[in-house]
mmCIF file of C-alpha atoms in Angstrom:
data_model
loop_
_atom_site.group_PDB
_atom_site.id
_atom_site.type_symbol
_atom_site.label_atom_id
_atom_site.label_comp_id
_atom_site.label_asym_id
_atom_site.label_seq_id
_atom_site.Cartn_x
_atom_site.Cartn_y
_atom_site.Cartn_z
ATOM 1 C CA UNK B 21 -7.066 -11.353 -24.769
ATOM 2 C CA UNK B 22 -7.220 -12.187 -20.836
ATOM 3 C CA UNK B 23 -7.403 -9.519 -18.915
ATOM 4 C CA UNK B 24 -4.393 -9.999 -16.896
ATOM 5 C CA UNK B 25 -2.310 -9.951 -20.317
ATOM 6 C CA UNK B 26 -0.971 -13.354 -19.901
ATOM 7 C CA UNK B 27 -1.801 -14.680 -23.873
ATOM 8 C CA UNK B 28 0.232 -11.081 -24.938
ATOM 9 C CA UNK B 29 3.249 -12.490 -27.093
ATOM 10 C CA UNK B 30 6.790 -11.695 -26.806
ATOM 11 C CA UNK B 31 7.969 -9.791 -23.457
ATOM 12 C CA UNK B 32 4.359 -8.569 -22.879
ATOM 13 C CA UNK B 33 3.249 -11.694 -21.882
ATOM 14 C CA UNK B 34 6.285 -12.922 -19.782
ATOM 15 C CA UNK B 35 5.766 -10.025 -17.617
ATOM 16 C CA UNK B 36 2.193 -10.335 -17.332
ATOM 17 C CA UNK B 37 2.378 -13.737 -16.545
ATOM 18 C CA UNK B 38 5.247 -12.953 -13.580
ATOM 19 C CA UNK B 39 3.607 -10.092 -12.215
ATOM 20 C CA UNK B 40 1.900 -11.934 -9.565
ATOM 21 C CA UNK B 41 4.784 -13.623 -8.336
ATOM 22 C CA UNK B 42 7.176 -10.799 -8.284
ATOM 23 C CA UNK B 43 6.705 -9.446 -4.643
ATOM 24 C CA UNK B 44 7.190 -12.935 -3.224
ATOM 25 C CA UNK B 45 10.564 -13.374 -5.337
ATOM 26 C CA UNK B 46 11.773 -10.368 -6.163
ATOM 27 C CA UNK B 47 11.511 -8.376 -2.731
ATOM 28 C CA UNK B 48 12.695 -10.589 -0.756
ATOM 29 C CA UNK B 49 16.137 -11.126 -3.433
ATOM 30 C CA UNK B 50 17.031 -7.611 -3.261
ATOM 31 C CA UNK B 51 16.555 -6.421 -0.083
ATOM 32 C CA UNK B 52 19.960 -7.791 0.786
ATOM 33 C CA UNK B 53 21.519 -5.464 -1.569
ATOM 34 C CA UNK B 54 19.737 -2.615 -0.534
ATOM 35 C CA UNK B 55 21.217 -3.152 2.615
ATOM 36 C CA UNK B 56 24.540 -2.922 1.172
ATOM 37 C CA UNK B 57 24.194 -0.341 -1.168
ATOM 38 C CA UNK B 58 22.024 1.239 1.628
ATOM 39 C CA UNK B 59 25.345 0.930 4.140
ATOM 40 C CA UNK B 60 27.587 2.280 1.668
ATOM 41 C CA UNK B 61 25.576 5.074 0.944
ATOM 42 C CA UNK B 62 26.094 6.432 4.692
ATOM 43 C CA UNK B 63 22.585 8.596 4.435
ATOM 44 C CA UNK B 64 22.345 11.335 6.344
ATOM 45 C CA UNK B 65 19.197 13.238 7.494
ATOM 46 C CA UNK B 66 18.737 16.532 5.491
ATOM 47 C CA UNK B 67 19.945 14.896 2.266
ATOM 48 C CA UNK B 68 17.801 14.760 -1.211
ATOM 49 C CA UNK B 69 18.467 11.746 -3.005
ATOM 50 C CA UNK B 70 17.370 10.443 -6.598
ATOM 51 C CA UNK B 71 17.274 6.528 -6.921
ATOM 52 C CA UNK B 72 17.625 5.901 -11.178
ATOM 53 C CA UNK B 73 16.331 2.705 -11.715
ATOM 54 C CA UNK B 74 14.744 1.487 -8.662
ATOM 55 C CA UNK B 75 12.358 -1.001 -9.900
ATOM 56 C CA UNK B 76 9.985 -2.386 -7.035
ATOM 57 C CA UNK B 77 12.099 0.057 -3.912
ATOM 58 C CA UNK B 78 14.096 -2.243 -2.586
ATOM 59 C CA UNK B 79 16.608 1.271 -1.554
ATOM 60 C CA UNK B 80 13.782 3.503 -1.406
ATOM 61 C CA UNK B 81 12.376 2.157 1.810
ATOM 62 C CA UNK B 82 15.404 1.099 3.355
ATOM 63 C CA UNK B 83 17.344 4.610 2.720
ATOM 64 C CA UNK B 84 13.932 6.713 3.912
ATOM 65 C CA UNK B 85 14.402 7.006 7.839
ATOM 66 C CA UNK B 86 17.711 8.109 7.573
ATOM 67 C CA UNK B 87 16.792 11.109 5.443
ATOM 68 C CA UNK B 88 13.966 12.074 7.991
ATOM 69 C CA UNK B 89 12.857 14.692 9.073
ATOM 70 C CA UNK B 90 13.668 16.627 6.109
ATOM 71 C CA UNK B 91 15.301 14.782 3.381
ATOM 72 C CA UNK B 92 13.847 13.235 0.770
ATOM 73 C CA UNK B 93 14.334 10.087 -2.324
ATOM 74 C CA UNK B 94 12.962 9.921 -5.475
ATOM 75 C CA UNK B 95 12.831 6.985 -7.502
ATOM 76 C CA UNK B 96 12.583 6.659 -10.876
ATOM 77 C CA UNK B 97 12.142 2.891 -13.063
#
């Protein structure tokens, strides 16, 4: 077996073998979403927010400095 995982069958494998990639692709794709879900959202500082399924934190980051000082997000993949 590599160590990367790339030669895992099935699913394994695929995701081993797009890992690297991911951030150069994948970022970049959603970040205009987060913007919109991030505008319809209308954070507010003070608030506690949990983010289900956030993958890489495309909302996370962008949804942050509006909860500052003393909000805070959570996300969970």
């Amino acid at each position: 077996m590599s160590a990367d995982g790339a030669d895992l069958p099935g699913p394994a494998g695929l995701f081993s073998r797009l890992a690297g990639s991911y951030d150069a692709v994948g970022v970049p794709f959603f970040g205009p979403i987060a913007d919109l879900l991030v505008g319809a959202l209308a954070p507010a500082a003070g608030e506690r927010l949990l983010d289900v399924g956030c993958g890489r934190g495309a909302v996370l980051h962008r949804v942050a400095p509006a909860l500052a000082p003393d909000g805070s997000i959570v996300g969970l993949d």
